[in-house]
Tab-separated table of C-alpha atoms in Angstrom:
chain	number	residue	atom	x	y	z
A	1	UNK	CA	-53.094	-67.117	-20.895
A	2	UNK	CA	-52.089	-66.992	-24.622
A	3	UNK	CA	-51.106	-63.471	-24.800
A	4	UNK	CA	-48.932	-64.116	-21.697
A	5	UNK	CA	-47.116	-67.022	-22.711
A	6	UNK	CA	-46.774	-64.842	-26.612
A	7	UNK	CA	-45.612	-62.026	-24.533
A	8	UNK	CA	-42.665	-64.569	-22.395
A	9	UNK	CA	-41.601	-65.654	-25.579
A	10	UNK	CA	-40.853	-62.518	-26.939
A	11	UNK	CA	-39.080	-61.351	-24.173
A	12	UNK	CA	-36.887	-64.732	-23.979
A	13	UNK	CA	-36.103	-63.965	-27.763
A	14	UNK	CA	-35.222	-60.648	-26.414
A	15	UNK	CA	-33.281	-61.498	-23.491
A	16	UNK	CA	-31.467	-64.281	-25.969
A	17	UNK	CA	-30.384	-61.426	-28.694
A	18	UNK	CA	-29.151	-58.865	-25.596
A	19	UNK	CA	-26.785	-61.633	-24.620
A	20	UNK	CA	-25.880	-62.735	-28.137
A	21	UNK	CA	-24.518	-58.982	-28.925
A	22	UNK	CA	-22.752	-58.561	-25.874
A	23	UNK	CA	-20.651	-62.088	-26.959
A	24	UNK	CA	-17.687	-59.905	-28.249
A	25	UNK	CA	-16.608	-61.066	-32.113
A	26	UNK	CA	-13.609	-62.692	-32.679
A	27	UNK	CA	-10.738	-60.475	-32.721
A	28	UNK	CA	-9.116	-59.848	-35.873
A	29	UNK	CA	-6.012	-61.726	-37.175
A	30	UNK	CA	-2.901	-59.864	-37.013
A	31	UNK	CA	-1.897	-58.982	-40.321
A	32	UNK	CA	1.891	-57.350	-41.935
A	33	UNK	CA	2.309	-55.479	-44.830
A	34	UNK	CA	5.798	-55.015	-46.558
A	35	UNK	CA	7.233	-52.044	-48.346
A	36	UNK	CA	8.611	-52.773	-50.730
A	37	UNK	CA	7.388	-56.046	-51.151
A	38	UNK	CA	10.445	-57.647	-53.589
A	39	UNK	CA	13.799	-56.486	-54.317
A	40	UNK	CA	17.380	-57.483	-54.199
A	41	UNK	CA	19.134	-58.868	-50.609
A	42	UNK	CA	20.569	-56.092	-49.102
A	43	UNK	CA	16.819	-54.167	-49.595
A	44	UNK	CA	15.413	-52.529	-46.165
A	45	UNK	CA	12.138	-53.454	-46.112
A	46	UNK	CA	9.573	-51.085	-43.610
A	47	UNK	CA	7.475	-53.577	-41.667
A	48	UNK	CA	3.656	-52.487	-40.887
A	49	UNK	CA	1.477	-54.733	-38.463
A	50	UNK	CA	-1.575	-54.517	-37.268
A	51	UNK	CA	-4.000	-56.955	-34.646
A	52	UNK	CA	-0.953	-57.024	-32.046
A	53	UNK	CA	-1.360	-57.338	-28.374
A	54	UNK	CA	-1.038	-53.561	-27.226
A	55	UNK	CA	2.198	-52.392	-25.773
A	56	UNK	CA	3.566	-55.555	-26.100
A	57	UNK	CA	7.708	-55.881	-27.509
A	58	UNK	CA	7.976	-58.368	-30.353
A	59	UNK	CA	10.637	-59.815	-33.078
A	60	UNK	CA	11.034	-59.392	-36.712
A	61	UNK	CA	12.626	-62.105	-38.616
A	62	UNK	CA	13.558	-62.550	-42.147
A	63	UNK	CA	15.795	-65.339	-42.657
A	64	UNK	CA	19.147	-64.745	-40.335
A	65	UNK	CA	18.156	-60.928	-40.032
A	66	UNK	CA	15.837	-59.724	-36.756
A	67	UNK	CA	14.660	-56.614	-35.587
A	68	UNK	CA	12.752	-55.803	-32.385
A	69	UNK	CA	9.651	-53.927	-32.035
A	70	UNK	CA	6.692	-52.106	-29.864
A	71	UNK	CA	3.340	-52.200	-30.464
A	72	UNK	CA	1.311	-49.265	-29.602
A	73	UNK	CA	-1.514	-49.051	-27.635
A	74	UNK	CA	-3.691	-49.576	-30.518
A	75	UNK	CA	-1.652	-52.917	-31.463
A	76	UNK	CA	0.249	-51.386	-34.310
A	77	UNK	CA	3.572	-51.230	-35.040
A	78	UNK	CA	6.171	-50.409	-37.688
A	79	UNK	CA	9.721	-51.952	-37.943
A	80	UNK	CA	12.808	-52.066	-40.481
A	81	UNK	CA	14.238	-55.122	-41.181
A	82	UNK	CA	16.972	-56.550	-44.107
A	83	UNK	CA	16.646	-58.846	-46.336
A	84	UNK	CA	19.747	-61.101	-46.122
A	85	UNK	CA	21.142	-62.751	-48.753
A	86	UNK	CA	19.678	-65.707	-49.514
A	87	UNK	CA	18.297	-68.737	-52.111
A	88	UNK	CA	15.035	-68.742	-51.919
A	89	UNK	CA	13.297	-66.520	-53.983
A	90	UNK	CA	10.526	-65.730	-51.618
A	91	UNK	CA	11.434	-65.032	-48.127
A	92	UNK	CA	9.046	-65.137	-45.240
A	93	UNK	CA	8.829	-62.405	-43.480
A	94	UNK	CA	7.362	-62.787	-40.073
A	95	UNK	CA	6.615	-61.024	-36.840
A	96	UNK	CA	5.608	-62.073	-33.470
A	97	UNK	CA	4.505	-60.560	-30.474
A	98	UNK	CA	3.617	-62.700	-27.363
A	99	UNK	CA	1.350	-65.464	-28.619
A	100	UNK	CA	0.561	-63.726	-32.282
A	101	UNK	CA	2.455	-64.413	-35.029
A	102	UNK	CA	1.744	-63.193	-38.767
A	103	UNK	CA	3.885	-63.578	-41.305
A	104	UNK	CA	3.933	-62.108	-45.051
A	105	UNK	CA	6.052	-63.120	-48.062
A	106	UNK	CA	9.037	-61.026	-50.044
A	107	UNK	CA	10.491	-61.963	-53.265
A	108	UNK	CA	13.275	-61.711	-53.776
A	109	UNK	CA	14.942	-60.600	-57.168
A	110	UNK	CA	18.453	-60.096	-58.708
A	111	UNK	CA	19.961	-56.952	-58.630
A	112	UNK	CA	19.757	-54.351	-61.242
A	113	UNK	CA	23.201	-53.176	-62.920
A	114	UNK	CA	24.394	-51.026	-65.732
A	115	UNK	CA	26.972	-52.781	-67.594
A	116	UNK	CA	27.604	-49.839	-68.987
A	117	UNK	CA	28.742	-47.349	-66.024
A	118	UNK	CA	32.030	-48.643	-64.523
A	119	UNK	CA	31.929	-49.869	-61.120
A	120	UNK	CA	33.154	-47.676	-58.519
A	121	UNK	CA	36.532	-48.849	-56.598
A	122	UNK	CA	38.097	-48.651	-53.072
A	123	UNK	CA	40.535	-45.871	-53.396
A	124	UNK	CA	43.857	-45.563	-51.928
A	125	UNK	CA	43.646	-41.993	-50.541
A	126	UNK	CA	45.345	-41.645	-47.328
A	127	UNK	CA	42.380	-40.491	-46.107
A	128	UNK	CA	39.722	-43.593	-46.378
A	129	UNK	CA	36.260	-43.140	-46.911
A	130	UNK	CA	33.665	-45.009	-44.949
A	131	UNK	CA	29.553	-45.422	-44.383
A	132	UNK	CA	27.051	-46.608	-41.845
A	133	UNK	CA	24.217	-47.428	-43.357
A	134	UNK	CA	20.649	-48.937	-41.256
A	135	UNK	CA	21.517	-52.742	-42.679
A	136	UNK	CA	24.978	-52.094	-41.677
A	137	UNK	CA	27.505	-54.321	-43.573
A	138	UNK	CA	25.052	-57.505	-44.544
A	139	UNK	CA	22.895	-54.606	-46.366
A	140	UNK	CA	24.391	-54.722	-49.967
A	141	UNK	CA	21.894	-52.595	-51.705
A	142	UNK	CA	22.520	-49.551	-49.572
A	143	UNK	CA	26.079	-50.430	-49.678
A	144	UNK	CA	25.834	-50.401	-53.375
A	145	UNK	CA	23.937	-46.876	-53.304
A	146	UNK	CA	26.356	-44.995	-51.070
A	147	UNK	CA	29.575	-46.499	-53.342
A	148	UNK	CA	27.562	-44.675	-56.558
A	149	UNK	CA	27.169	-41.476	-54.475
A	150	UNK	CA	30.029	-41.360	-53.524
A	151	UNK	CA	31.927	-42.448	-56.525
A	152	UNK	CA	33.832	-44.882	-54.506
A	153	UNK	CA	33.538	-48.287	-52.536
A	154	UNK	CA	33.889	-47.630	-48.922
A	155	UNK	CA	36.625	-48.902	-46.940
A	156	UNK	CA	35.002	-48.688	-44.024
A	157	UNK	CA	31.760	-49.784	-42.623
A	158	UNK	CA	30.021	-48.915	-39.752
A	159	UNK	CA	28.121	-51.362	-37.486
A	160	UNK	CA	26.502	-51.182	-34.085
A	161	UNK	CA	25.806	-54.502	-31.888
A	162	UNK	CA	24.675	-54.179	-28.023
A	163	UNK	CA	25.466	-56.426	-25.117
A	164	UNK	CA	22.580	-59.583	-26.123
A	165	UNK	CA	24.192	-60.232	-29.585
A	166	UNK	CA	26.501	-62.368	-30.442
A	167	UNK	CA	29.645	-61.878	-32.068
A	168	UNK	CA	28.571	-61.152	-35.834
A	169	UNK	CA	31.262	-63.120	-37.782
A	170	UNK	CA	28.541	-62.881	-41.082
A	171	UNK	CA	28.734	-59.619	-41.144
A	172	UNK	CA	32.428	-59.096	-41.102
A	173	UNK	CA	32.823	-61.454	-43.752
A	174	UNK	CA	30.159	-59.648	-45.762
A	175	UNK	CA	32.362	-56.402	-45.033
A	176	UNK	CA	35.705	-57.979	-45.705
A	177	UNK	CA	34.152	-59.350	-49.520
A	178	UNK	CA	33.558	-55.965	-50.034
A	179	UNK	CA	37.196	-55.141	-49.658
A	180	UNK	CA	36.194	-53.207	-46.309
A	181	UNK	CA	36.977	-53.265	-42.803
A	182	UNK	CA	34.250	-53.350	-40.054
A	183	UNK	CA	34.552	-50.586	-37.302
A	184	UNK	CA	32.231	-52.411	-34.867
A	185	UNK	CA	30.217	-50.195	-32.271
A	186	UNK	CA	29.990	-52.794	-28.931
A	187	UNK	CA	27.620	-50.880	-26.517
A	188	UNK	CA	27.193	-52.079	-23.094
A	189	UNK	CA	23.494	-52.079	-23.118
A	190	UNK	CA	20.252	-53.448	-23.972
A	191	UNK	CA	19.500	-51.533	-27.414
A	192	UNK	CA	16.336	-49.016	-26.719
A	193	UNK	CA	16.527	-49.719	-22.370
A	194	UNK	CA	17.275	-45.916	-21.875
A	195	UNK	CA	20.108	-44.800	-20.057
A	196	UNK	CA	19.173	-45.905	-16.980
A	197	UNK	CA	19.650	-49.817	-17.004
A	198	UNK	CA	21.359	-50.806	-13.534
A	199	UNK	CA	22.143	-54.146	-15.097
A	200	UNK	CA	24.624	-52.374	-17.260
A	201	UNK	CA	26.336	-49.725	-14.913
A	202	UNK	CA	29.764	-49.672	-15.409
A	203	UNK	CA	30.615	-51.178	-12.195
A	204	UNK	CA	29.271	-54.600	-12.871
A	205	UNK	CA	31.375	-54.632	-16.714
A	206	UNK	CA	34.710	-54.125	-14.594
A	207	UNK	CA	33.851	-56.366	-11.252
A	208	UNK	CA	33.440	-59.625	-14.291
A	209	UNK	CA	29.694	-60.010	-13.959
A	210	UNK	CA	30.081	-60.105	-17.871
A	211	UNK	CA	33.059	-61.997	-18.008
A	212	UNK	CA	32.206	-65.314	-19.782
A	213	UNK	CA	30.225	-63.070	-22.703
A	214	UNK	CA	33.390	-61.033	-23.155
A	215	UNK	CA	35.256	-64.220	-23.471
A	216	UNK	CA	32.926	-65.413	-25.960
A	217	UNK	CA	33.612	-62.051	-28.259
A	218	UNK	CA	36.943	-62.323	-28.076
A	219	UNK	CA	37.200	-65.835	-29.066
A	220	UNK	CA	35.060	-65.702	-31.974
A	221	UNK	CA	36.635	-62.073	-33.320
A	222	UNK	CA	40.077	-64.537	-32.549
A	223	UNK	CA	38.747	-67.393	-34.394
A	224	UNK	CA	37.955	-65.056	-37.641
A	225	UNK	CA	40.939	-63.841	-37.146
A	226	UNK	CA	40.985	-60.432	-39.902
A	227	UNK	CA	41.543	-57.431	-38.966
A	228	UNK	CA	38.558	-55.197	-37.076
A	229	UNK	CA	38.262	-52.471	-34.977
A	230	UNK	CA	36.314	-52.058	-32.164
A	231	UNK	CA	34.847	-49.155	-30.541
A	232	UNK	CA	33.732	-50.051	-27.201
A	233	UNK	CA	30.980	-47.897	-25.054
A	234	UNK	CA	31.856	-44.873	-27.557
A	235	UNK	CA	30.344	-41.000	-27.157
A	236	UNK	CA	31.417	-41.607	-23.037
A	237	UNK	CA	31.843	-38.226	-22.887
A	238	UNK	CA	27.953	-37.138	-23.091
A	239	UNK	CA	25.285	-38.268	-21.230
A	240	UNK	CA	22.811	-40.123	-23.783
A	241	UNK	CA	24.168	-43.748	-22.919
A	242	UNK	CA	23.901	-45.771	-19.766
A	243	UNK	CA	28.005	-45.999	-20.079
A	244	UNK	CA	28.213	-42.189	-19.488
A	245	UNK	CA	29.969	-41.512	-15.886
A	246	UNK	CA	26.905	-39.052	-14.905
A	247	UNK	CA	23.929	-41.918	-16.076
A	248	UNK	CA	23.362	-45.057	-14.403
A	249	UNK	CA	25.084	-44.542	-11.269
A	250	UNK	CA	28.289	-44.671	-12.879
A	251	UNK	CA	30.630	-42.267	-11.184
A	252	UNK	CA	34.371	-40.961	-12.227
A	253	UNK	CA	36.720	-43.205	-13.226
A	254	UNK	CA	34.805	-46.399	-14.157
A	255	UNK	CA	34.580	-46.007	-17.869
A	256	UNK	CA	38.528	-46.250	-17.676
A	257	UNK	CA	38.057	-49.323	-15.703
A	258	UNK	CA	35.642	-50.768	-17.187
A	259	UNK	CA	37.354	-50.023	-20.642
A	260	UNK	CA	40.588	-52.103	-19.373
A	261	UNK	CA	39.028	-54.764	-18.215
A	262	UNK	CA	37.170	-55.224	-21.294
A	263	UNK	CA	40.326	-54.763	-22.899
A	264	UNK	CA	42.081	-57.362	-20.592
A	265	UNK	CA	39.743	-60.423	-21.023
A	266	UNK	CA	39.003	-60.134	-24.744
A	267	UNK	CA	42.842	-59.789	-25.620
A	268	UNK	CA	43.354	-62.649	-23.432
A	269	UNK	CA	41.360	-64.906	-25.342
A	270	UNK	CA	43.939	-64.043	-28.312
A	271	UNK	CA	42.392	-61.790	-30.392
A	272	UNK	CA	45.218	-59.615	-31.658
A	273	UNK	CA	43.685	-58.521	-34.615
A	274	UNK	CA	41.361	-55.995	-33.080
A	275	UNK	CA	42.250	-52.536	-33.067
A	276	UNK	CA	41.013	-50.757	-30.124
A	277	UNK	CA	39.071	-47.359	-31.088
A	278	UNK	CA	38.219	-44.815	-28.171
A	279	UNK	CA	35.515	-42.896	-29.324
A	280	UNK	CA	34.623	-39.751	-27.470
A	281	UNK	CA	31.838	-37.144	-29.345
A	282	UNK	CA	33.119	-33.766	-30.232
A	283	UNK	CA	33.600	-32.106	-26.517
A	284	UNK	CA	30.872	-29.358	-26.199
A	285	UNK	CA	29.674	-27.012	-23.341
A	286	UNK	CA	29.476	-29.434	-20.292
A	287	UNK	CA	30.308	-32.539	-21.819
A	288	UNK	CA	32.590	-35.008	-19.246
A	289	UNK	CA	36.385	-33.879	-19.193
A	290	UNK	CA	38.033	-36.507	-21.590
A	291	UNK	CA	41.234	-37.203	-19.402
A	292	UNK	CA	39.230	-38.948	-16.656
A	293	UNK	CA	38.102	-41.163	-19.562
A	294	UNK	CA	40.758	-41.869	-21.520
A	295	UNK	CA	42.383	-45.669	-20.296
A	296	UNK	CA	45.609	-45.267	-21.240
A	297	UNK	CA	48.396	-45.890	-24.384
A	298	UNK	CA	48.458	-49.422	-23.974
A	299	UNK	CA	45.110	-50.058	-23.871
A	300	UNK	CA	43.961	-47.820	-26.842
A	301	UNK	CA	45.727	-48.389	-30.875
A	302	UNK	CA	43.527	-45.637	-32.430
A	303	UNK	CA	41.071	-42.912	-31.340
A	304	UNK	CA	38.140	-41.348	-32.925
A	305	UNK	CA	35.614	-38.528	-32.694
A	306	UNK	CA	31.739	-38.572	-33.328
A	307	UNK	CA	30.477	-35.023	-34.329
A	308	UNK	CA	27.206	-33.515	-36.441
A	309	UNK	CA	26.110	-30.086	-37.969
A	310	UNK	CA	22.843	-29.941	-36.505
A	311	UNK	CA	22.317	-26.999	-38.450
A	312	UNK	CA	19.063	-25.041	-37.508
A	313	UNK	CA	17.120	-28.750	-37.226
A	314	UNK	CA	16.686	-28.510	-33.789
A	315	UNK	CA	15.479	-25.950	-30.946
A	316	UNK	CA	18.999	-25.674	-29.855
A	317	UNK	CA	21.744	-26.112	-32.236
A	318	UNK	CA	22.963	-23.660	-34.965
A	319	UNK	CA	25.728	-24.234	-38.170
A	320	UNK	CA	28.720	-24.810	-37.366
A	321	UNK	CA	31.690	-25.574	-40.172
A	322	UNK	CA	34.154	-28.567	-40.166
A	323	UNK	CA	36.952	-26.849	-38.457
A	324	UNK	CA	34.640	-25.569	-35.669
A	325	UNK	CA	33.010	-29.016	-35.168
A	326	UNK	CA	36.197	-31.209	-35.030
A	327	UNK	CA	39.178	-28.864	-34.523
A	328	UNK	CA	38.627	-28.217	-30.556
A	329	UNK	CA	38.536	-32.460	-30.224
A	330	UNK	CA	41.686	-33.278	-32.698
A	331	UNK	CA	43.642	-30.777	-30.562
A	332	UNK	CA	42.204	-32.454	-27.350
A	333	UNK	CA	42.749	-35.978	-28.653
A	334	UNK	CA	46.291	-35.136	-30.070
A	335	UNK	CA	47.033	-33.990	-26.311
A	336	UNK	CA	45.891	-36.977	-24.736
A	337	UNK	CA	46.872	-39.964	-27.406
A	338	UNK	CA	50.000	-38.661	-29.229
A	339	UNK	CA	51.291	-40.302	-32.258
A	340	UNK	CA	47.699	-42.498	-32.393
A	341	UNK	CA	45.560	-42.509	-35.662
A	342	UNK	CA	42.679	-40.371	-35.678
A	343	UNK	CA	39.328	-41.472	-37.408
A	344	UNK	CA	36.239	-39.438	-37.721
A	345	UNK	CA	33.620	-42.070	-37.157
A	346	UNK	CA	30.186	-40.744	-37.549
A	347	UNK	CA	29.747	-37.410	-39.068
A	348	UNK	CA	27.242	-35.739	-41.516
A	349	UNK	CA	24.883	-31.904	-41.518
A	350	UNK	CA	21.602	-31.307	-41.665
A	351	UNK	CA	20.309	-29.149	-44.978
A	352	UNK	CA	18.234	-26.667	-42.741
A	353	UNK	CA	20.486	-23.559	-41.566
A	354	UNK	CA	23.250	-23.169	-44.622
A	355	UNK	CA	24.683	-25.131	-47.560
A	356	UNK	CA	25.454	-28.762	-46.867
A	357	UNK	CA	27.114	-29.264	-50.343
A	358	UNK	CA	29.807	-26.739	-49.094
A	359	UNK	CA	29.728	-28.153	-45.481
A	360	UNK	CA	30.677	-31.367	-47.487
A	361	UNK	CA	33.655	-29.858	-49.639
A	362	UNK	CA	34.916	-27.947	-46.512
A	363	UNK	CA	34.976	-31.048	-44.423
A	364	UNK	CA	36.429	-33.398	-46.615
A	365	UNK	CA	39.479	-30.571	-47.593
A	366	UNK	CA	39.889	-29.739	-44.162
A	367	UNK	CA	39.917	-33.660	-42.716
A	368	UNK	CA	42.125	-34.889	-45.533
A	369	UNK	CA	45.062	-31.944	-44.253
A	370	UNK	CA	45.041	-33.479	-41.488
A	371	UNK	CA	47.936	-36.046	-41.788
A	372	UNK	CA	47.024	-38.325	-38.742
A	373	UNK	CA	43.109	-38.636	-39.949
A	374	UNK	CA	42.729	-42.059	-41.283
A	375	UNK	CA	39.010	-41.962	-42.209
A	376	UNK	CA	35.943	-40.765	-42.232
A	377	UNK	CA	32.879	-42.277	-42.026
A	378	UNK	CA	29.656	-41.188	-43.114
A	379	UNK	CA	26.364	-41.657	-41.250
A	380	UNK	CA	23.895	-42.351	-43.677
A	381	UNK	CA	20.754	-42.364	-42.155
A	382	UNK	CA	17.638	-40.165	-42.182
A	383	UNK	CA	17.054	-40.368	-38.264
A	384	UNK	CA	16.811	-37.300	-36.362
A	385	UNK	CA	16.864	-35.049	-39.475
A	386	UNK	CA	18.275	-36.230	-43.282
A	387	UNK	CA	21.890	-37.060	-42.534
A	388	UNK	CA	22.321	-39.054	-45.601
A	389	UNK	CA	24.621	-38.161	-48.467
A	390	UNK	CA	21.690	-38.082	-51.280
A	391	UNK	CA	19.809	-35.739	-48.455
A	392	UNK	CA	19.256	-33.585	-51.536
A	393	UNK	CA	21.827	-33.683	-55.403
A	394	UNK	CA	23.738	-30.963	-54.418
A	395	UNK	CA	24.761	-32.777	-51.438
A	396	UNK	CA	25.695	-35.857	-53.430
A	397	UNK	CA	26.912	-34.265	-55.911
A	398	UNK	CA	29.558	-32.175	-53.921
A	399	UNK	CA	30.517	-35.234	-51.168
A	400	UNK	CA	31.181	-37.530	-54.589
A	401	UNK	CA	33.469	-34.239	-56.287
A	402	UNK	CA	35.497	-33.463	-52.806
A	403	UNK	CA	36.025	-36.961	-52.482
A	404	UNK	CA	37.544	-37.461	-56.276
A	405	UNK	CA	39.717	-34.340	-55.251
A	406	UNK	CA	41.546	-35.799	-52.146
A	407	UNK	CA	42.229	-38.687	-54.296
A	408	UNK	CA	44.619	-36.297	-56.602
């Protein structure tokens, strides 16, 4: 009987260790990691996480600024958020995703200046010169580093705000201390929802389903009271956006509705210091027909035009100079909105497929001809190739020397 019951107790110690293994461990924590991890407010700090429930959404937060994000299916995920400006000199940074929450610390340091390189100014070319930068106007450092490129402030600054944010007052105060004034991007979306989103057709903006957050817009951009201007639902003309007549089940003729009754209940609330920007892209090879689109004179103060070099960066575009990007559109917009001011609101080139330091110099001669172009504004981002103005020095070097020349 002894080897028996020796022989049991191995196999319970057996049996006990087979079901101690298959106890899983404890997961890991999530964890972030910041890059850079100090700087100056204004800095854009890349966001790395790890641990995250798989492909679950989440919010970054550092101080007032957020971001969203996705994690992957292998619960990672990388973000951009700014650092705002701020007190404290260390700033939580934290992100959380369902029930995890991690959170990692960025300190933050004054800025560094050269006393002895004089600061660069607004100037008072006819033609302004503006920016769009990823922080938009609450990110001073890049704000900072496209004024040195450039060798001027910018008058203009670019921002972008769907239909789930509230009216951002901070950040046209942080543009008007800069001397600036905000063209604000108001997209009738959810940011990252593709372009189908029934909750957003066009139909439901104009029948008042979004009535009482219109009225809140209006009343705070009233309250401020400065001078912005707002481009509503702009690039209608392509089909990228869930505001585009052939997405979403929109069909011809409600983007001009929907436009006016935007138009109607946020000028009702008072704000008369808005200046009402219709933004079509350049017009290309079956884009939407722009005078199905366009509201009307009284509903429209200034109009604009959104149009890229793609170079050779993608599969299907090719160069193409300043006056063959934006001359076809200024004719088409001088047609339909005589006597309006014209603005230029995103534009840049890619380097791959010719020079984009004499892409630069011809667009800036050729836009600042053009008596009834107020501004342009640069996109500065590297997104779907380098659009930015420090994309390589030559770049910089000739935006900055074409810019000093209009000024002349």
């Amino acid at each position: 009987m002894k080897p028996i019951r020796s022989l049991a107790c191995v196999l319970a110690l057996v049996v006990l260790s087979l079901s101690l293994a298959a106890v899983p461990a404890q997961a890991a924590s999530a964890s972030l990691s910041l890059s850079p991890a100090q700087g100056p407010a204004g800095t854009t700090v890349t966001v790395t996480g790890t641990g995250y429930p798989k492909k679950t959404s989440g919010t970054l937060t550092a101080g007032t600024s957020s971001a969203a994000f996705k994690v992957s299916a292998s619960g990672y995920f990388t973000a951009a958020v700014v650092i705002p400006q701020t007190t404290q000199p260390v700033l939580d940074v934290q992100a959380a995703a369902g029930t995890v929450t991690a959170s990692a610390a960025f300190t933050v340091v004054a800025p560094v200046t050269n006393p002895a390189a004089p600061p660069p100014a607004i100037s008072s070319a006819a033609l302004r010169f503006g920016v769009g930068t990823p922080g938009g106007p609450l990110a001073s450092a890049e704000l900072d580093q496209a004024a040195s490129l450039a060798g001027e402030v910018p008058s203009v600054i670019l921002s972008y705000k769907d239909f789930n944010q509230a009216p951002p007052v901070p950040e046209l105060d942080a543009a008007r201390s800069r001397g600036a004034t905000t063209l604000l991007t108001w997209e009738p979306w959810a940011w990252g929802g593709g372009t189908e989103q029934p909750a957003y057709a066009l139909d439901r903006v104009t029948a008042g389903d979004f009535d009482p957050y219109l009225r809140q817009w209006g009343t705070a951009l009233a309250s401020w009271g400065h001078p912005v201007m707002l481009r509503f639902g702009h690039e209608m003309n392509g089909n990228w956006y869930p505001w585009s007549e052939g997405a979403n089940g929109n069909g011809p003729g409600d983007y001009a509705a929907a436009w006016r009754h935007v138009h109607d209940v946020v000028t009702a609330t008072g704000a008369t210091n808005i200046t009402w920007v219709w933004n079509p892209n350049v017009p290309y090879w079956g884009s939407t027909p722009l005078d199905g689109l366009y509201p009307g004179p009284g509903y429209v103060d200034a109009v604009a035009l959104d149009g890229y070099n793609w170079g050779t960066s993608a599969a299907w575009s090719s160069w193409i100079s300043p006056t063959e990007l934006f001359g076809p559109g200024l004719a088409e917009l001088r047609r339909l909105a005589p006597g309006k001011q014209v603005l230029i609101a995103e534009t840049s080139s890619a380097e791959q497929g010719g020079s984009k330091a004499d892409w630069n110099t011809g667009l800036i001669s050729y836009l600042a001809a053009q008596a009834d172009v107020t501004a342009v504004v640069w996109f500065n981002f590297n997104k779907e190739t380098d659009w930015r103005i420090n994309s390589s020095t030559s770049s910089a070097t000739a935006l900055a020397a074409a810019l000093a020349a209009r000024r002349q």
